PDB file of N, CA and C in Angstrom:
ATOM      1  N   MET A   1      25.392 180.310  93.667  1.00  0.00           N
ATOM      2  CA  MET A   1      24.355 180.217  95.008  1.00  0.00           C
ATOM      3  C   MET A   1      25.060 179.739  96.136  1.00  0.00           C
ATOM      4  N   PRO A   2      25.709 180.603  96.674  1.00  0.00           N
ATOM      5  CA  PRO A   2      26.675 179.912  98.094  1.00  0.00           C
ATOM      6  C   PRO A   2      26.071 179.280  98.670  1.00  0.00           C
ATOM      7  N   GLY A   3      26.635 177.665  98.959  1.00  0.00           N
ATOM      8  CA  GLY A   3      25.741 177.048  99.944  1.00  0.00           C
ATOM      9  C   GLY A   3      24.375 176.468  99.220  1.00  0.00           C
ATOM     10  N   LEU A   4      24.109 176.493  98.306  1.00  0.00           N
ATOM     11  CA  LEU A   4      22.537 176.077  97.826  1.00  0.00           C
ATOM     12  C   LEU A   4      22.695 175.812  96.143  1.00  0.00           C
ATOM     13  N   ASP A   5      23.214 174.617  95.889  1.00  0.00           N
ATOM     14  CA  ASP A   5      22.667 174.121  94.738  1.00  0.00           C
ATOM     15  C   ASP A   5      21.311 174.063  93.882  1.00  0.00           C
ATOM     16  N   GLY A   6      21.370 174.372  92.636  1.00  0.00           N
ATOM     17  CA  GLY A   6      19.690 174.596  91.799  1.00  0.00           C
ATOM     18  C   GLY A   6      18.950 173.054  92.417  1.00  0.00           C
ATOM     19  N   TYR A   7      19.555 172.269  92.457  1.00  0.00           N
ATOM     20  CA  TYR A   7      18.923 171.109  93.177  1.00  0.00           C
ATOM     21  C   TYR A   7      18.041 171.305  94.513  1.00  0.00           C
ATOM     22  N   GLU A   8      19.223 171.733  94.764  1.00  0.00           N
ATOM     23  CA  GLU A   8      18.828 172.238  96.577  1.00  0.00           C
ATOM     24  C   GLU A   8      17.578 173.261  96.642  1.00  0.00           C
ATOM     25  N   LEU A   9      17.741 174.099  95.518  1.00  0.00           N
ATOM     26  CA  LEU A   9      16.861 174.848  95.439  1.00  0.00           C
ATOM     27  C   LEU A   9      15.259 174.965  95.199  1.00  0.00           C
ATOM     28  N   ALA A  10      15.380 173.777  94.329  1.00  0.00           N
ATOM     29  CA  ALA A  10      13.988 173.228  93.592  1.00  0.00           C
ATOM     30  C   ALA A  10      13.491 171.975  94.595  1.00  0.00           C
ATOM     31  N   PHE A  11      14.490 171.386  95.260  1.00  0.00           N
ATOM     32  CA  PHE A  11      13.908 170.619  96.669  1.00  0.00           C
ATOM     33  C   PHE A  11      13.196 171.859  97.501  1.00  0.00           C
ATOM     34  N   GLU A  12      13.627 172.466  97.784  1.00  0.00           N
ATOM     35  CA  GLU A  12      13.023 173.671  98.785  1.00  0.00           C
ATOM     36  C   GLU A  12      11.430 174.546  98.352  1.00  0.00           C
ATOM     37  N   VAL A  13      12.013 174.840  96.978  1.00  0.00           N
ATOM     38  CA  VAL A  13      10.955 175.443  96.492  1.00  0.00           C
ATOM     39  C   VAL A  13       9.390 174.301  96.107  1.00  0.00           C
ATOM     40  N   GLN A  14       9.772 173.106  96.084  1.00  0.00           N
ATOM     41  CA  GLN A  14       8.824 172.221  95.995  1.00  0.00           C
ATOM     42  C   GLN A  14       8.245 172.062  97.132  1.00  0.00           C
ATOM     43  N   ASN A  15       8.676 172.061  98.358  1.00  0.00           N
ATOM     44  CA  ASN A  15       8.638 171.745  99.728  1.00  0.00           C
ATOM     45  C   ASN A  15       7.678 173.296 100.731  1.00  0.00           C
ATOM     46  N   SER A  16       7.813 174.108  99.734  1.00  0.00           N
ATOM     47  CA  SER A  16       7.862 175.438 100.247  1.00  0.00           C
ATOM     48  C   SER A  16       6.034 175.960  99.865  1.00  0.00           C
ATOM     49  N   PRO A  17       5.169 175.943 101.307  1.00  0.00           N
ATOM     50  CA  PRO A  17       3.689 176.128 100.641  1.00  0.00           C
ATOM     51  C   PRO A  17       3.169 177.554  99.871  1.00  0.00           C
ATOM     52  N   ASP A  18       3.984 178.542  99.895  1.00  0.00           N
ATOM     53  CA  ASP A  18       4.006 179.793  99.216  1.00  0.00           C
ATOM     54  C   ASP A  18       4.630 179.140  97.715  1.00  0.00           C
ATOM     55  N   LEU A  19       5.613 178.752  97.611  1.00  0.00           N
ATOM     56  CA  LEU A  19       5.854 178.483  96.303  1.00  0.00           C
ATOM     57  C   LEU A  19       6.079 177.056  95.422  1.00  0.00           C
ATOM     58  N   SER A  20       5.337 176.255  95.981  1.00  0.00           N
ATOM     59  CA  SER A  20       4.987 174.669  95.694  1.00  0.00           C
ATOM     60  C   SER A  20       4.279 175.007  94.492  1.00  0.00           C
ATOM     61  N   ASN A  21       3.267 175.749  93.555  1.00  0.00           N
ATOM     62  CA  ASN A  21       2.631 175.830  92.818  1.00  0.00           C
ATOM     63  C   ASN A  21       3.253 176.262  91.534  1.00  0.00           C
ATOM     64  N   SER A  22       4.162 177.066  92.055  1.00  0.00           N
ATOM     65  CA  SER A  22       5.159 177.442  90.536  1.00  0.00           C
ATOM     66  C   SER A  22       5.784 176.403  89.932  1.00  0.00           C
ATOM     67  N   TYR A  23       6.210 176.862  88.402  1.00  0.00           N
ATOM     68  CA  TYR A  23       6.674 176.030  87.414  1.00  0.00           C
ATOM     69  C   TYR A  23       8.266 175.870  87.377  1.00  0.00           C
ATOM     70  N   ARG A  24       8.658 174.781  87.635  1.00  0.00           N
ATOM     71  CA  ARG A  24      10.096 174.695  88.036  1.00  0.00           C
ATOM     72  C   ARG A  24      10.956 174.418  86.635  1.00  0.00           C
ATOM     73  N   ILE A  25      11.842 175.366  86.155  1.00  0.00           N
ATOM     74  CA  ILE A  25      12.793 174.582  85.512  1.00  0.00           C
ATOM     75  C   ILE A  25      13.809 175.034  85.314  1.00  0.00           C
ATOM     76  N   LEU A  26      14.994 173.678  86.084  1.00  0.00           N
ATOM     77  CA  LEU A  26      16.356 173.867  85.728  1.00  0.00           C
ATOM     78  C   LEU A  26      17.337 173.942  84.546  1.00  0.00           C
ATOM     79  N   HIS A  27      18.298 174.451  84.325  1.00  0.00           N
ATOM     80  CA  HIS A  27      19.090 174.205  83.186  1.00  0.00           C
ATOM     81  C   HIS A  27      20.181 174.098  84.054  1.00  0.00           C
ATOM     82  N   THR A  28      20.888 173.134  83.257  1.00  0.00           N
ATOM     83  CA  THR A  28      22.299 172.731  83.801  1.00  0.00           C
ATOM     84  C   THR A  28      23.508 172.420  82.331  1.00  0.00           C
ATOM     85  N   SER A  29      24.433 172.638  82.466  1.00  0.00           N
ATOM     86  CA  SER A  29      25.552 172.983  81.937  1.00  0.00           C
ATOM     87  C   SER A  29      26.041 170.879  81.533  1.00  0.00           C
ATOM     88  N   LEU A  30      25.504 170.353  82.540  1.00  0.00           N
ATOM     89  CA  LEU A  30      25.954 168.876  82.459  1.00  0.00           C
ATOM     90  C   LEU A  30      24.693 168.168  81.386  1.00  0.00           C
ATOM     91  N   SER A  31      25.142 167.449  80.495  1.00  0.00           N
ATOM     92  CA  SER A  31      24.060 166.570  79.595  1.00  0.00           C
ATOM     93  C   SER A  31      24.786 165.246  79.942  1.00  0.00           C
ATOM     94  N   SER A  32      23.529 164.487  80.666  1.00  0.00           N
ATOM     95  CA  SER A  32      23.854 163.531  81.219  1.00  0.00           C
ATOM     96  C   SER A  32      22.371 163.229  81.895  1.00  0.00           C
ATOM     97  N   GLU A  33      22.188 161.894  81.353  1.00  0.00           N
ATOM     98  CA  GLU A  33      20.860 161.401  81.886  1.00  0.00           C
ATOM     99  C   GLU A  33      20.229 161.547  83.540  1.00  0.00           C
ATOM    100  N   MET A  34      21.549 161.314  84.065  1.00  0.00           N
ATOM    101  CA  MET A  34      21.368 161.355  85.780  1.00  0.00           C
ATOM    102  C   MET A  34      21.006 162.788  85.928  1.00  0.00           C
ATOM    103  N   SER A  35      21.719 163.930  85.465  1.00  0.00           N
ATOM    104  CA  SER A  35      21.275 165.114  85.748  1.00  0.00           C
ATOM    105  C   SER A  35      19.590 165.474  85.539  1.00  0.00           C
ATOM    106  N   LEU A  36      19.645 165.145  84.780  1.00  0.00           N
ATOM    107  CA  LEU A  36      18.009 165.548  84.306  1.00  0.00           C
ATOM    108  C   LEU A  36      17.170 164.526  85.104  1.00  0.00           C
ATOM    109  N   GLU A  37      17.060 163.181  85.553  1.00  0.00           N
ATOM    110  CA  GLU A  37      16.496 162.604  86.436  1.00  0.00           C
ATOM    111  C   GLU A  37      16.585 163.345  87.758  1.00  0.00           C
ATOM    112  N   ARG A  38      17.540 163.680  88.050  1.00  0.00           N
ATOM    113  CA  ARG A  38      17.819 163.974  89.454  1.00  0.00           C
ATOM    114  C   ARG A  38      16.694 165.230  89.516  1.00  0.00           C
ATOM    115  N   ALA A  39      16.935 166.005  88.793  1.00  0.00           N
ATOM    116  CA  ALA A  39      16.227 167.421  88.011  1.00  0.00           C
ATOM    117  C   ALA A  39      14.683 167.433  88.760  1.00  0.00           C
ATOM    118  N   HIS A  40      14.150 165.991  88.376  1.00  0.00           N
ATOM    119  CA  HIS A  40      12.705 165.667  88.447  1.00  0.00           C
ATOM    120  C   HIS A  40      12.760 165.230  89.217  1.00  0.00           C
ATOM    121  N   GLN A  41      13.624 164.434  90.272  1.00  0.00           N
ATOM    122  CA  GLN A  41      13.296 164.023  91.747  1.00  0.00           C
ATOM    123  C   GLN A  41      13.427 165.016  92.294  1.00  0.00           C
ATOM    124  N   VAL A  42      13.421 166.086  92.099  1.00  0.00           N
ATOM    125  CA  VAL A  42      13.487 167.119  93.241  1.00  0.00           C
ATOM    126  C   VAL A  42      12.687 168.107  92.937  1.00  0.00           C
ATOM    127  N   GLY A  43      11.819 167.781  92.246  1.00  0.00           N
ATOM    128  CA  GLY A  43      10.502 168.850  91.581  1.00  0.00           C
ATOM    129  C   GLY A  43      10.759 169.632  90.537  1.00  0.00           C
ATOM    130  N   ALA A  44      11.589 169.440  89.884  1.00  0.00           N
ATOM    131  CA  ALA A  44      11.361 170.676  88.586  1.00  0.00           C
ATOM    132  C   ALA A  44      10.523 169.785  87.618  1.00  0.00           C
ATOM    133  N   HIS A  45      10.095 170.341  87.002  1.00  0.00           N
ATOM    134  CA  HIS A  45       8.557 170.296  85.720  1.00  0.00           C
ATOM    135  C   HIS A  45       9.594 170.117  84.798  1.00  0.00           C
ATOM    136  N   GLU A  46      10.919 170.302  84.311  1.00  0.00           N
ATOM    137  CA  GLU A  46      11.766 170.453  82.967  1.00  0.00           C
ATOM    138  C   GLU A  46      13.125 170.923  83.822  1.00  0.00           C
ATOM    139  N   ALA A  47      13.833 170.256  82.812  1.00  0.00           N
ATOM    140  CA  ALA A  47      15.359 170.363  82.920  1.00  0.00           C
ATOM    141  C   ALA A  47      16.168 170.117  81.788  1.00  0.00           C
ATOM    142  N   LEU A  48      16.396 171.560  80.895  1.00  0.00           N
ATOM    143  CA  LEU A  48      17.449 171.528  79.837  1.00  0.00           C
ATOM    144  C   LEU A  48      18.825 171.652  80.008  1.00  0.00           C
ATOM    145  N   GLU A  49      19.466 170.943  78.829  1.00  0.00           N
ATOM    146  CA  GLU A  49      20.917 171.139  78.841  1.00  0.00           C
ATOM    147  C   GLU A  49      21.584 172.128  78.021  1.00  0.00           C
ATOM    148  N   LYS A  50      22.488 172.487  78.526  1.00  0.00           N
ATOM    149  CA  LYS A  50      22.681 173.219  77.976  1.00  0.00           C
ATOM    150  C   LYS A  50      22.057 174.616  77.714  1.00  0.00           C
ATOM    151  N   PHE A  51      22.300 175.789  77.107  1.00  0.00           N
ATOM    152  CA  PHE A  51      21.904 177.006  76.891  1.00  0.00           C
ATOM    153  C   PHE A  51      21.572 177.136  75.406  1.00  0.00           C
ATOM    154  N   ASN A  52      20.079 177.257  75.251  1.00  0.00           N
ATOM    155  CA  ASN A  52      19.261 177.156  73.791  1.00  0.00           C
ATOM    156  C   ASN A  52      17.847 178.086  74.197  1.00  0.00           C
ATOM    157  N   ALA A  53      18.058 179.277  73.814  1.00  0.00           N
ATOM    158  CA  ALA A  53      16.793 180.602  74.239  1.00  0.00           C
ATOM    159  C   ALA A  53      15.707 179.656  73.610  1.00  0.00           C
ATOM    160  N   ALA A  54      15.746 179.265  72.459  1.00  0.00           N
ATOM    161  CA  ALA A  54      14.660 178.735  72.293  1.00  0.00           C
ATOM    162  C   ALA A  54      13.807 177.693  72.991  1.00  0.00           C
ATOM    163  N   GLU A  55      14.443 176.715  73.490  1.00  0.00           N
ATOM    164  CA  GLU A  55      14.088 175.685  74.634  1.00  0.00           C
ATOM    165  C   GLU A  55      14.041 176.576  75.602  1.00  0.00           C
ATOM    166  N   LEU A  56      14.335 177.063  76.120  1.00  0.00           N
ATOM    167  CA  LEU A  56      13.952 178.067  77.510  1.00  0.00           C
ATOM    168  C   LEU A  56      12.652 178.716  77.069  1.00  0.00           C
ATOM    169  N   ILE A  57      12.553 179.310  75.919  1.00  0.00           N
ATOM    170  CA  ILE A  57      11.149 180.210  75.729  1.00  0.00           C
ATOM    171  C   ILE A  57      10.061 178.828  75.825  1.00  0.00           C
ATOM    172  N   GLU A  58       9.864 177.982  75.028  1.00  0.00           N
ATOM    173  CA  GLU A  58       9.701 176.783  74.962  1.00  0.00           C
ATOM    174  C   GLU A  58       8.736 176.304  76.609  1.00  0.00           C
ATOM    175  N   ALA A  59       9.880 175.900  77.051  1.00  0.00           N
ATOM    176  CA  ALA A  59       9.229 175.430  78.291  1.00  0.00           C
ATOM    177  C   ALA A  59       8.637 176.391  79.213  1.00  0.00           C
ATOM    178  N   MET A  60       8.779 178.112  79.258  1.00  0.00           N
ATOM    179  CA  MET A  60       8.513 178.672  79.878  1.00  0.00           C
ATOM    180  C   MET A  60       6.882 178.631  79.771  1.00  0.00           C
ATOM    181  N   LEU A  61       6.493 178.935  78.199  1.00  0.00           N
ATOM    182  CA  LEU A  61       5.297 179.031  77.414  1.00  0.00           C
ATOM    183  C   LEU A  61       4.508 177.874  78.454  1.00  0.00           C
ATOM    184  N   ARG A  62       4.926 176.403  78.431  1.00  0.00           N
ATOM    185  CA  ARG A  62       4.611 175.352  78.866  1.00  0.00           C
ATOM    186  C   ARG A  62       4.084 175.311  80.205  1.00  0.00           C
ATOM    187  N   GLY A  63       4.943 176.239  81.006  1.00  0.00           N
ATOM    188  CA  GLY A  63       4.740 176.368  82.096  1.00  0.00           C
ATOM    189  C   GLY A  63       3.521 177.462  82.260  1.00  0.00           C
ATOM    190  N   ALA A  64       3.917 178.334  81.778  1.00  0.00           N
ATOM    191  CA  ALA A  64       2.272 179.419  81.680  1.00  0.00           C
ATOM    192  C   ALA A  64       1.293 178.624  81.257  1.00  0.00           C
ATOM    193  N   LYS A  65       1.007 177.931  80.935  1.00  0.00           N
ATOM    194  CA  LYS A  65      -0.171 177.469  80.090  1.00  0.00           C
ATOM    195  C   LYS A  65      -0.582 176.611  80.946  1.00  0.00           C
ATOM    196  N   GLN A  66       0.618 175.607  81.929  1.00  0.00           N
ATOM    197  CA  GLN A  66       0.228 175.040  82.963  1.00  0.00           C
ATOM    198  C   GLN A  66      -0.550 175.511  84.182  1.00  0.00           C
ATOM    199  N   LEU A  67       0.466 176.394  84.459  1.00  0.00           N
ATOM    200  CA  LEU A  67      -0.139 177.394  85.980  1.00  0.00           C
ATOM    201  C   LEU A  67      -1.706 177.907  85.494  1.00  0.00           C
ATOM    202  N   GLU A  68      -1.485 178.574  84.339  1.00  0.00           N
ATOM    203  CA  GLU A  68      -3.143 178.743  83.192  1.00  0.00           C
ATOM    204  C   GLU A  68      -4.115 177.809  83.870  1.00  0.00           C
ATOM    205  N   GLU A  69      -3.915 176.552  83.259  1.00  0.00           N
ATOM    206  CA  GLU A  69      -5.071 175.839  83.108  1.00  0.00           C
ATOM    207  C   GLU A  69      -5.415 175.375  84.892  1.00  0.00           C
ATOM    208  N   GLY A  70      -4.188 175.227  85.511  1.00  0.00           N
ATOM    209  CA  GLY A  70      -4.731 175.025  86.979  1.00  0.00           C
ATOM    210  C   GLY A  70      -5.390 176.107  87.743  1.00  0.00           C
ATOM    211  N   LEU A  71      -5.066 177.465  87.007  1.00  0.00           N
ATOM    212  CA  LEU A  71      -5.981 178.530  87.620  1.00  0.00           C
ATOM    213  C   LEU A  71      -7.537 178.354  87.553  1.00  0.00           C
ATOM    214  N   GLU A  72      -7.638 177.839  86.471  1.00  0.00           N
ATOM    215  CA  GLU A  72      -9.089 178.170  85.530  1.00  0.00           C
ATOM    216  C   GLU A  72      -9.581 176.803  86.383  1.00  0.00           C
ATOM    217  N   LYS A  73      -9.202 175.996  86.334  1.00  0.00           N
ATOM    218  CA  LYS A  73      -9.643 174.499  87.222  1.00  0.00           C
ATOM    219  C   LYS A  73      -9.717 174.784  88.640  1.00  0.00           C
ATOM    220  N   THR A  74      -9.149 175.884  89.688  1.00  0.00           N
ATOM    221  CA  THR A  74      -9.205 176.151  90.575  1.00  0.00           C
ATOM    222  C   THR A  74     -10.398 177.163  90.903  1.00  0.00           C
ATOM    223  N   ASP A  75     -10.602 178.305  89.983  1.00  0.00           N
ATOM    224  CA  ASP A  75     -11.474 179.300  89.404  1.00  0.00           C
ATOM    225  C   ASP A  75     -12.750 178.281  89.265  1.00  0.00           C
ATOM    226  N   SER A  76     -12.950 177.175  89.026  1.00  0.00           N
ATOM    227  CA  SER A  76     -14.273 176.652  88.589  1.00  0.00           C
ATOM    228  C   SER A  76     -15.170 175.722  89.786  1.00  0.00           C
ATOM    229  N   VAL A  77     -13.620 175.632  90.612  1.00  0.00           N
ATOM    230  CA  VAL A  77     -14.316 175.001  91.707  1.00  0.00           C
ATOM    231  C   VAL A  77     -14.879 175.767  92.440  1.00  0.00           C
ATOM    232  N   VAL A  78     -14.138 176.965  92.968  1.00  0.00           N
ATOM    233  CA  VAL A  78     -14.727 178.000  93.537  1.00  0.00           C
ATOM    234  C   VAL A  78     -15.924 179.002  93.549  1.00  0.00           C
ATOM    235  N   MET A  79     -16.408 178.639  92.247  1.00  0.00           N
ATOM    236  CA  MET A  79     -17.629 178.771  92.213  1.00  0.00           C
ATOM    237  C   MET A  79     -18.826 178.109  92.404  1.00  0.00           C
TER     238      MET A  79
END
């Protein structure tokens, strides 16, 4: 991403009214506690180290569940 790294993108998404409710998963090839902490500081819900398809699928399912639960709460308030 020219001129924008994943951390900056996550921060921009977090501050966007249209996208702030999205579930953000950052993937990093760096395996350090600092990288993971920074991902959470910029609004990522999860940060995965290295590439592991099973971990990515599990993270996506957790995000879908969290978003679904959030929608159910919103629906119950509207009723």
